[in-house]
Amino acid sequence: MAEDWEAGGFGLYVHWPFCAAKCPYCDFNSHVTQSVDHDAWRNALVSEVERVGTLTKGRVLRSVFFGGGTPSLMAPKTIEAVIDAIAKTWPMANDVEVTLEANPTSVEAHKFTAFRSAGINRVSMGIQALNDPDLLALGRLHTAAEGLAAFDIARSTFDRVSLDLMYGRQNQSLTQWKSELWTALALGLDHVSLYQLTIEPGTAFGDRYKRGKLSGLPNDDLSADMYALTQDVCAEFGMPRYEVSNHAKDGAESRHNLIYWRYGDYAGIGPGAHGRLTLQGQRHATEQLRMPTAWLLDNDRTQEEALSGADQAVEFLMMGLRLTEGVDLDRYTRLANRSVDDTKIKELADLGLVTQKGRNLFVTNQGFSLLNAVLRSLLND
Ligand SMILES: C[S@@+](CC[C@H](N)C(=O)[O-])C[C@H]1O[C@@H](n2cnc3c(N)ncnc32)[C@H](O)[C@@H]1O
Ligand code: SF4
């Protein structure tokens, strides 16, 4: 009998934890350092690939994602060595997706051809904003023109390029966001990630916010209007949402992120990387040491925690309902050993927040704006 993870497939996440500067809004595991011993990092990442490979022998790899941090600061030969090790470790799907997260400065754009030769076939580029004052306020090291120039180079180098933009920024009006989104979509993208800026505790923005010094952030009404507008503009461009914050033309969805949202298995390597791995029939949550220096010295083991069926069912629902394709209620039942409460589904359906077709449950357009409340209602019974 197939194991549950097979419904989502198997992928690999590789974390590169260094950045040229720390952006004030960012709470990812990213660090600024004077120098990086690229040989030591290459050897450590390759040996982690080999170690995880022995645990997951014979699986077909659908996707590899180099994320960060700023993995476009990696030496192309490090990426090449890691991809070579991956190719020796797992059979790869014919259409394997190999993504690199890139920052759009000219330094990185000049490395794109070398990244392609190393085996990267998709780039996800953090443009974030399309005007210079906002990029400065976000602590970014590139101008809007540099961002667009890097995007052009990426597009002439790779078949698949996605952009990230953040909205709900300080003093950003609905009209300004509309025109910025239009400009981005008019570039003729087939994938875009559009995130509402969140203020994370422990970041520079988080500290400023606590002191009442981060003015001009949208209130709940404006945030809701911005999200609704985003859906309308993207629909006009034939780029409907397929996940809460991700939009794509048909077939251009991120195969890597679909593994997470469809609750497949993925190995996470590099400092702080998380994974979900089913080993001898038991799914585990895995995590690597978070501090880069600690990880570099001690990466020959993984911290793993066995997940109960109930834990897995919760994760499956939380991930799956983010997708417009919805979730298979029978899969939930198999994981949880009980079904989702039908009366809860009916209550939410009567409010217009979910729809059920056969055994598939979807969140409606209205429900997407209230996704957390929908999840709370389905899970807290
Ligand atoms: C791993 S991060 C950074 C990737 C890359 N280093 C960059 O900065 O372009 C991936 C994306 O998350 C988004 N992001 C990061 N922090 C965020 C925040 N506080 N609120 C909303 N989106 C955020 C940004 O759009 C970013 O491109
Ligand atoms: S947003 Fe990107 S570049 Fe900025 S600190 Fe975070 S990971 Fe680094």
Short mmCIF file of C-alpha atoms and ligand atoms in Angstrom, two decimals:
data_model
loop_
_atom_site.label_atom_id
_atom_site.label_comp_id
_atom_site.label_asym_id
_atom_site.label_seq_id
_atom_site.Cartn_x
_atom_site.Cartn_y
_atom_site.Cartn_z
CA MET A 1 0.00 0.00 0.00
CA ALA A 2 1.26 3.49 -0.84
CA GLU A 3 2.51 5.60 2.08
CA ASP A 4 0.73 8.89 2.75
CA TRP A 5 3.64 11.13 1.62
CA GLU A 6 3.43 9.68 -1.91
CA ALA A 7 0.31 11.79 -2.53
CA GLY A 8 2.62 14.84 -2.42
CA GLY A 9 5.91 13.39 -3.68
CA PHE A 10 9.46 13.86 -2.47
CA GLY A 11 11.71 16.95 -2.61
CA LEU A 12 14.88 18.41 -1.13
CA TYR A 13 15.38 21.82 0.49
CA VAL A 14 18.93 23.21 0.80
CA HIS A 15 19.43 26.19 3.11
CA TRP A 16 22.15 28.82 2.52
CA PRO A 17 22.12 31.10 5.59
CA PHE A 18 24.19 34.11 4.47
CA CYS A 19 23.12 37.51 3.14
CA ALA A 20 24.96 40.67 2.11
CA ALA A 21 22.86 42.66 4.63
CA LYS A 22 20.04 41.85 7.03
CA CYS A 23 16.70 43.29 5.92
CA PRO A 24 14.81 44.86 8.83
CA TYR A 25 11.60 42.86 8.27
CA CYS A 26 13.21 39.42 7.86
CA ASP A 27 13.07 36.63 10.44
CA PHE A 28 14.51 33.89 8.23
CA ASN A 29 17.66 32.11 9.38
CA SER A 30 19.95 34.58 7.62
CA HIS A 31 23.24 36.05 8.79
CA VAL A 32 25.79 38.57 7.63
CA THR A 33 29.36 37.35 7.88
CA GLN A 34 32.80 38.64 6.88
CA SER A 35 33.83 35.56 4.97
CA VAL A 36 32.59 32.10 4.09
CA ASP A 37 34.81 29.05 3.70
CA HIS A 38 33.15 27.86 0.49
CA ASP A 39 35.08 24.57 0.39
CA ALA A 40 34.00 23.65 3.91
CA TRP A 41 30.38 24.52 3.14
CA ARG A 42 30.43 22.53 -0.10
CA ASN A 43 31.84 19.47 1.65
CA ALA A 44 29.34 19.70 4.49
CA LEU A 45 26.32 20.09 2.18
CA VAL A 46 27.49 17.21 -0.03
CA SER A 47 27.96 14.94 2.98
CA GLU A 48 24.47 15.83 4.24
CA VAL A 49 23.01 14.91 0.83
CA GLU A 50 24.75 11.53 1.05
CA ARG A 51 23.60 10.94 4.63
CA VAL A 52 19.96 11.79 3.93
CA GLY A 53 20.22 9.75 0.73
CA THR A 54 20.96 6.57 2.67
CA LEU A 55 17.72 7.10 4.65
CA THR A 56 15.57 7.63 1.56
CA LYS A 57 17.12 5.30 -1.02
CA GLY A 58 15.24 4.71 -4.26
CA ARG A 59 12.83 7.62 -3.97
CA VAL A 60 12.19 9.68 -7.08
CA LEU A 61 13.17 13.31 -6.47
CA ARG A 62 10.70 15.81 -7.91
CA SER A 63 12.28 19.03 -6.81
CA VAL A 64 15.31 20.71 -5.26
CA PHE A 65 15.06 24.20 -3.75
CA PHE A 66 18.09 26.30 -2.78
CA GLY A 67 16.60 28.81 -0.31
CA GLY A 68 17.92 31.22 2.25
CA GLY A 69 19.33 33.52 3.20
CA THR A 70 20.67 34.41 -0.19
CA PRO A 71 21.71 31.27 -2.08
CA SER A 72 22.52 33.36 -5.16
CA LEU A 73 25.62 34.36 -3.15
CA MET A 74 26.79 30.73 -3.32
CA ALA A 75 29.71 29.91 -5.55
CA PRO A 76 28.32 28.25 -8.71
CA LYS A 77 30.77 25.39 -8.16
CA THR A 78 29.24 24.75 -4.72
CA ILE A 79 25.81 24.49 -6.31
CA GLU A 80 27.22 22.24 -9.01
CA ALA A 81 28.83 19.93 -6.45
CA VAL A 82 25.60 19.70 -4.44
CA ILE A 83 23.50 19.01 -7.57
CA ASP A 84 26.01 16.38 -8.74
CA ALA A 85 25.81 14.67 -5.35
CA ILE A 86 21.99 14.81 -5.52
CA ALA A 87 21.99 13.26 -9.01
CA LYS A 88 24.17 10.40 -7.74
CA THR A 89 21.91 9.89 -4.72
CA TRP A 90 18.33 9.82 -6.04
CA PRO A 91 16.70 9.04 -9.38
CA MET A 92 15.21 12.33 -10.60
CA ALA A 93 11.80 12.92 -12.19
CA ASN A 94 12.05 13.77 -15.91
CA ASP A 95 10.68 17.23 -15.18
CA VAL A 96 12.67 17.77 -11.98
CA GLU A 97 12.48 21.39 -10.84
CA VAL A 98 15.71 22.87 -9.46
CA THR A 99 15.04 26.36 -8.04
CA LEU A 100 17.44 28.98 -6.77
CA GLU A 101 16.21 31.90 -4.66
CA ALA A 102 18.02 34.98 -5.98
CA ASN A 103 18.41 38.58 -4.88
CA PRO A 104 18.29 40.99 -7.81
CA THR A 105 21.61 42.79 -7.59
CA SER A 106 23.98 42.98 -10.52
CA VAL A 107 26.50 40.77 -8.69
CA GLU A 108 24.13 37.86 -8.74
CA ALA A 109 22.76 38.53 -12.23
CA HIS A 110 26.25 38.04 -13.63
CA LYS A 111 26.34 34.55 -12.15
CA PHE A 112 23.08 33.33 -13.72
CA THR A 113 24.70 31.59 -16.70
CA ALA A 114 27.04 29.72 -14.35
CA PHE A 115 24.06 28.73 -12.16
CA ARG A 116 22.27 27.37 -15.23
CA SER A 117 25.33 25.32 -16.19
CA ALA A 118 25.44 24.02 -12.62
CA GLY A 119 21.91 22.58 -13.05
CA ILE A 120 19.52 25.31 -11.84
CA ASN A 121 16.42 25.48 -14.06
CA ARG A 122 14.17 27.93 -12.18
CA VAL A 123 14.82 31.20 -10.35
CA SER A 124 12.66 32.81 -7.69
CA MET A 125 13.67 36.43 -7.42
CA GLY A 126 12.99 38.75 -4.47
CA ILE A 127 12.13 42.05 -6.13
CA GLN A 128 9.93 43.10 -3.14
CA ALA A 129 8.99 46.59 -4.41
CA LEU A 130 9.16 48.60 -7.61
CA ASN A 131 10.11 52.03 -6.27
CA ASP A 132 13.39 53.20 -4.76
CA PRO A 133 12.16 54.96 -1.57
CA ASP A 134 10.30 51.79 -0.53
CA LEU A 135 13.26 49.54 -1.38
CA LEU A 136 15.44 51.79 0.79
CA ALA A 137 12.94 51.63 3.66
CA LEU A 138 12.98 47.82 3.33
CA GLY A 139 16.78 47.86 3.64
CA ARG A 140 17.25 46.39 0.16
CA LEU A 141 20.58 46.73 -1.62
CA HIS A 142 19.09 47.17 -5.10
CA THR A 143 17.11 49.85 -6.90
CA ALA A 144 13.91 49.12 -8.83
CA ALA A 145 15.81 49.52 -12.11
CA GLU A 146 18.47 47.05 -10.97
CA GLY A 147 15.75 44.62 -9.91
CA LEU A 148 14.11 44.80 -13.33
CA ALA A 149 17.47 44.49 -15.11
CA ALA A 150 18.32 41.38 -13.07
CA PHE A 151 14.88 39.99 -13.91
CA ASP A 152 15.53 40.48 -17.63
CA ILE A 153 18.84 38.64 -17.39
CA ALA A 154 17.17 35.85 -15.41
CA ARG A 155 14.44 35.55 -18.00
CA SER A 156 16.86 35.31 -20.88
CA THR A 157 18.83 32.64 -18.97
CA PHE A 158 16.09 30.43 -17.46
CA ASP A 159 12.78 29.13 -18.82
CA ARG A 160 11.09 29.59 -15.47
CA VAL A 161 11.42 32.76 -13.38
CA SER A 162 9.17 33.86 -10.53
CA LEU A 163 9.09 37.17 -8.66
CA ASP A 164 8.36 37.94 -5.00
CA LEU A 165 6.69 41.22 -4.08
CA MET A 166 5.64 42.42 -0.64
CA TYR A 167 2.67 44.72 -0.18
CA GLY A 168 0.96 46.40 2.77
CA ARG A 169 4.14 48.41 3.19
CA GLN A 170 4.43 51.67 5.17
CA ASN A 171 2.30 54.44 3.62
CA GLN A 172 1.37 52.32 0.59
CA SER A 173 -2.08 53.17 -0.78
CA LEU A 174 -4.42 50.80 -2.57
CA THR A 175 -3.93 52.75 -5.80
CA GLN A 176 -0.15 52.59 -5.51
CA TRP A 177 -0.27 48.83 -4.95
CA LYS A 178 -2.59 48.39 -7.93
CA SER A 179 -0.25 50.23 -10.25
CA GLU A 180 2.83 48.39 -8.92
CA LEU A 181 1.15 45.02 -9.37
CA TRP A 182 0.09 45.99 -12.90
CA THR A 183 3.67 46.92 -13.75
CA ALA A 184 4.93 43.59 -12.42
CA LEU A 185 2.32 41.45 -14.18
CA ALA A 186 2.75 43.37 -17.42
CA LEU A 187 6.27 41.91 -17.54
CA GLY A 188 4.55 38.72 -18.71
CA LEU A 189 5.24 36.48 -15.73
CA ASP A 190 3.91 32.97 -15.35
CA HIS A 191 4.46 32.78 -11.57
CA VAL A 192 4.46 35.38 -8.83
CA SER A 193 4.47 35.26 -5.01
CA LEU A 194 2.68 38.21 -3.40
CA TYR A 195 3.12 38.47 0.35
CA GLN A 196 1.52 40.90 2.77
CA LEU A 197 4.32 42.40 4.85
CA THR A 198 4.20 40.89 8.33
CA ILE A 199 5.92 42.47 11.29
CA GLU A 200 7.87 39.70 12.98
CA PRO A 201 8.93 39.87 16.63
CA GLY A 202 12.71 39.99 17.06
CA THR A 203 13.35 41.82 13.76
CA ALA A 204 14.36 45.49 13.46
CA PHE A 205 10.81 46.29 12.23
CA GLY A 206 9.38 44.27 15.12
CA ASP A 207 11.36 46.37 17.62
CA ARG A 208 10.41 49.65 15.94
CA TYR A 209 6.76 48.58 15.90
CA LYS A 210 6.84 47.78 19.62
CA ARG A 211 8.18 51.27 20.31
CA GLY A 212 5.38 52.80 18.20
CA LYS A 213 7.93 53.98 15.64
CA LEU A 214 6.76 52.08 12.55
CA SER A 215 4.10 54.35 11.11
CA GLY A 216 1.83 54.06 8.09
CA LEU A 217 1.12 50.33 8.19
CA PRO A 218 -2.30 49.34 6.80
CA ASN A 219 -5.17 48.67 9.17
CA ASP A 220 -7.20 45.43 8.86
CA ASP A 221 -9.66 46.95 6.40
CA LEU A 222 -6.98 48.22 4.05
CA SER A 223 -5.11 44.89 4.30
CA ALA A 224 -8.28 43.02 3.35
CA ASP A 225 -8.89 45.43 0.44
CA MET A 226 -5.31 44.96 -0.77
CA TYR A 227 -5.68 41.18 -0.71
CA ALA A 228 -8.99 41.36 -2.61
CA LEU A 229 -7.51 43.76 -5.17
CA THR A 230 -4.54 41.42 -5.63
CA GLN A 231 -6.91 38.60 -6.55
CA ASP A 232 -8.81 40.77 -9.05
CA VAL A 233 -5.71 42.12 -10.81
CA CYS A 234 -4.06 38.69 -11.01
CA ALA A 235 -7.26 37.15 -12.41
CA GLU A 236 -7.29 39.84 -15.13
CA PHE A 237 -3.79 38.73 -16.13
CA GLY A 238 -4.77 35.04 -16.22
CA MET A 239 -2.75 34.40 -13.05
CA PRO A 240 -5.25 33.14 -10.51
CA ARG A 241 -4.23 32.29 -6.98
CA TYR A 242 -3.43 28.59 -6.60
CA GLU A 243 -2.33 29.12 -2.99
CA VAL A 244 -2.99 31.93 -0.49
CA SER A 245 -0.06 34.10 -1.74
CA ASN A 246 1.01 32.34 -4.95
CA HIS A 247 -0.27 32.89 -8.47
CA ALA A 248 0.58 31.05 -11.67
CA LYS A 249 -0.47 30.34 -15.21
CA ASP A 250 -1.73 26.78 -15.62
CA GLY A 251 1.16 24.35 -15.25
CA ALA A 252 3.64 26.98 -13.98
CA GLU A 253 2.95 26.35 -10.28
CA SER A 254 6.00 25.83 -8.04
CA ARG A 255 6.38 22.05 -7.94
CA HIS A 256 8.54 22.38 -4.85
CA ASN A 257 6.04 24.29 -2.76
CA LEU A 258 3.26 21.96 -3.96
CA ILE A 259 5.15 19.14 -2.20
CA TYR A 260 4.78 21.05 1.10
CA TRP A 261 1.17 22.02 0.55
CA ARG A 262 0.17 18.52 -0.63
CA TYR A 263 1.92 17.19 2.45
CA GLY A 264 4.55 15.13 0.72
CA ASP A 265 7.95 14.27 2.19
CA TYR A 266 10.96 16.54 1.94
CA ALA A 267 14.46 16.41 3.31
CA GLY A 268 15.89 19.67 4.64
CA ILE A 269 19.64 20.15 4.67
CA GLY A 270 21.79 23.09 5.77
CA PRO A 271 21.47 25.09 9.01
CA GLY A 272 17.99 25.31 10.47
CA ALA A 273 16.42 23.40 7.58
CA HIS A 274 13.20 21.58 8.40
CA GLY A 275 12.00 18.37 6.82
CA ARG A 276 9.20 15.84 6.90
CA LEU A 277 10.44 12.31 6.34
CA THR A 278 8.61 9.01 6.51
CA LEU A 279 11.11 6.39 7.69
CA GLN A 280 10.08 2.75 8.26
CA GLY A 281 6.45 3.74 7.95
CA GLN A 282 6.62 6.57 10.53
CA ARG A 283 6.55 10.26 9.52
CA HIS A 284 9.05 12.50 11.33
CA ALA A 285 9.56 16.24 11.64
CA THR A 286 13.28 16.87 11.17
CA GLU A 287 15.39 19.91 11.97
CA GLN A 288 19.07 20.77 11.57
CA LEU A 289 21.12 22.89 14.00
CA ARG A 290 20.15 26.50 13.36
CA MET A 291 23.38 28.45 13.85
CA PRO A 292 25.60 28.26 10.75
CA THR A 293 28.83 27.84 12.75
CA ALA A 294 27.30 25.11 14.92
CA TRP A 295 25.85 23.31 11.90
CA LEU A 296 29.15 23.42 10.01
CA LEU A 297 30.86 21.61 12.90
CA ASP A 298 28.06 19.18 13.62
CA ASN A 299 25.90 18.15 10.66
CA ASP A 300 26.17 14.40 10.70
CA ARG A 301 22.90 13.87 12.53
CA THR A 302 19.36 15.16 12.31
CA GLN A 303 17.07 16.01 15.21
CA GLU A 304 13.87 14.12 14.52
CA GLU A 305 10.54 13.89 16.23
CA ALA A 306 7.96 11.24 15.39
CA LEU A 307 4.61 12.78 14.44
CA SER A 308 1.42 11.12 15.67
CA GLY A 309 -1.39 10.46 13.19
CA ALA A 310 -3.36 13.31 14.80
CA ASP A 311 -0.40 15.74 14.38
CA GLN A 312 -0.04 14.73 10.75
CA ALA A 313 -3.75 15.18 10.08
CA VAL A 314 -3.61 18.74 11.47
CA GLU A 315 -0.56 19.59 9.35
CA PHE A 316 -2.16 18.04 6.27
CA LEU A 317 -5.30 20.16 6.67
CA MET A 318 -3.40 23.36 7.47
CA MET A 319 -1.20 22.98 4.41
CA GLY A 320 -3.81 21.59 2.01
CA LEU A 321 -6.53 24.16 2.61
CA ARG A 322 -4.07 26.87 1.50
CA LEU A 323 -4.45 25.43 -2.02
CA THR A 324 -7.41 26.24 -4.23
CA GLU A 325 -7.45 22.53 -5.21
CA GLY A 326 -8.47 21.72 -1.61
CA VAL A 327 -7.97 18.51 0.40
CA ASP A 328 -9.08 14.90 0.23
CA LEU A 329 -11.19 14.30 3.34
CA ASP A 330 -10.52 10.54 3.18
CA ARG A 331 -6.80 11.23 3.49
CA TYR A 332 -7.51 13.25 6.65
CA THR A 333 -9.55 10.35 8.02
CA ARG A 334 -6.76 7.83 7.34
CA LEU A 335 -4.20 10.03 9.10
CA ALA A 336 -6.33 11.10 12.08
CA ASN A 337 -8.19 7.81 12.41
CA ARG A 338 -11.38 9.83 12.53
CA SER A 339 -13.17 12.13 10.11
CA VAL A 340 -13.56 15.91 10.03
CA ASP A 341 -16.78 16.80 11.85
CA ASP A 342 -19.54 17.00 9.19
CA THR A 343 -21.53 19.52 11.20
CA LYS A 344 -18.50 21.85 11.26
CA ILE A 345 -18.18 21.54 7.47
CA LYS A 346 -21.87 22.25 7.07
CA GLU A 347 -21.70 25.32 9.34
CA LEU A 348 -18.78 26.74 7.34
CA ALA A 349 -20.46 25.85 4.03
CA ASP A 350 -23.64 27.67 5.15
CA LEU A 351 -21.48 30.74 5.84
CA GLY A 352 -20.07 30.45 2.30
CA LEU A 353 -16.53 29.78 3.54
CA VAL A 354 -15.98 26.21 2.25
CA THR A 355 -17.45 23.93 -0.43
CA GLN A 356 -17.46 20.16 -0.56
CA LYS A 357 -17.46 18.20 -3.82
CA GLY A 358 -17.55 14.46 -3.26
CA ARG A 359 -14.79 13.81 -0.75
CA ASN A 360 -12.87 17.00 -1.64
CA LEU A 361 -13.07 20.07 0.61
CA PHE A 362 -12.17 23.55 -0.73
CA VAL A 363 -11.99 26.98 0.77
CA THR A 364 -14.10 29.52 -1.18
CA ASN A 365 -12.94 32.99 -2.27
CA GLN A 366 -14.65 34.42 0.78
CA GLY A 367 -13.09 31.73 2.96
CA PHE A 368 -9.55 32.58 1.86
CA SER A 369 -9.79 35.96 3.60
CA LEU A 370 -10.73 34.13 6.81
CA LEU A 371 -8.54 31.05 6.40
CA ASN A 372 -7.22 31.04 9.97
CA ALA A 373 -10.74 31.16 11.37
CA VAL A 374 -11.83 28.36 9.01
CA LEU A 375 -8.92 26.19 10.18
CA ARG A 376 -9.59 26.94 13.84
CA SER A 377 -13.19 25.95 13.42
CA LEU A 378 -12.36 22.67 11.64
CA LEU A 379 -9.57 21.71 14.03
CA ASN A 380 -10.92 22.80 17.43
CA ASP A 381 -13.68 20.34 18.01
C1 LIG B 1 13.47 33.46 2.17
S1 LIG B 1 12.83 35.02 1.83
C2 LIG B 1 14.13 35.84 1.00
C3 LIG B 1 14.64 35.52 -0.34
C4 LIG B 1 15.78 36.42 -0.80
N1 LIG B 1 16.87 36.39 0.12
C5 LIG B 1 15.33 37.87 -0.94
O1 LIG B 1 15.43 38.62 0.03
O2 LIG B 1 14.94 38.26 -2.02
C6 LIG B 1 11.56 34.69 0.66
C7 LIG B 1 10.52 35.78 0.55
O3 LIG B 1 9.78 35.93 1.72
C8 LIG B 1 9.20 37.22 1.72
N2 LIG B 1 9.31 37.76 3.09
C9 LIG B 1 10.38 37.76 3.90
N3 LIG B 1 10.08 38.36 5.08
C10 LIG B 1 8.78 38.75 5.00
C11 LIG B 1 7.88 39.45 5.88
N4 LIG B 1 8.26 39.85 7.09
N5 LIG B 1 6.62 39.67 5.45
C12 LIG B 1 6.21 39.24 4.23
N6 LIG B 1 7.01 38.61 3.36
C13 LIG B 1 8.28 38.36 3.74
C14 LIG B 1 9.96 38.08 0.72
O4 LIG B 1 9.12 38.42 -0.35
C15 LIG B 1 11.07 37.15 0.27
O5 LIG B 1 11.39 37.33 -1.07
S1 SF4 B 2 14.91 39.13 3.05
FE1 SF4 B 2 16.37 37.89 1.92
S2 SF4 B 2 18.19 39.22 1.72
FE2 SF4 B 2 16.94 40.12 3.29
S3 SF4 B 2 17.78 39.27 5.20
FE3 SF4 B 2 16.03 37.98 4.60
S4 SF4 B 2 16.89 36.33 3.44
FE4 SF4 B 2 18.47 37.96 3.55
#
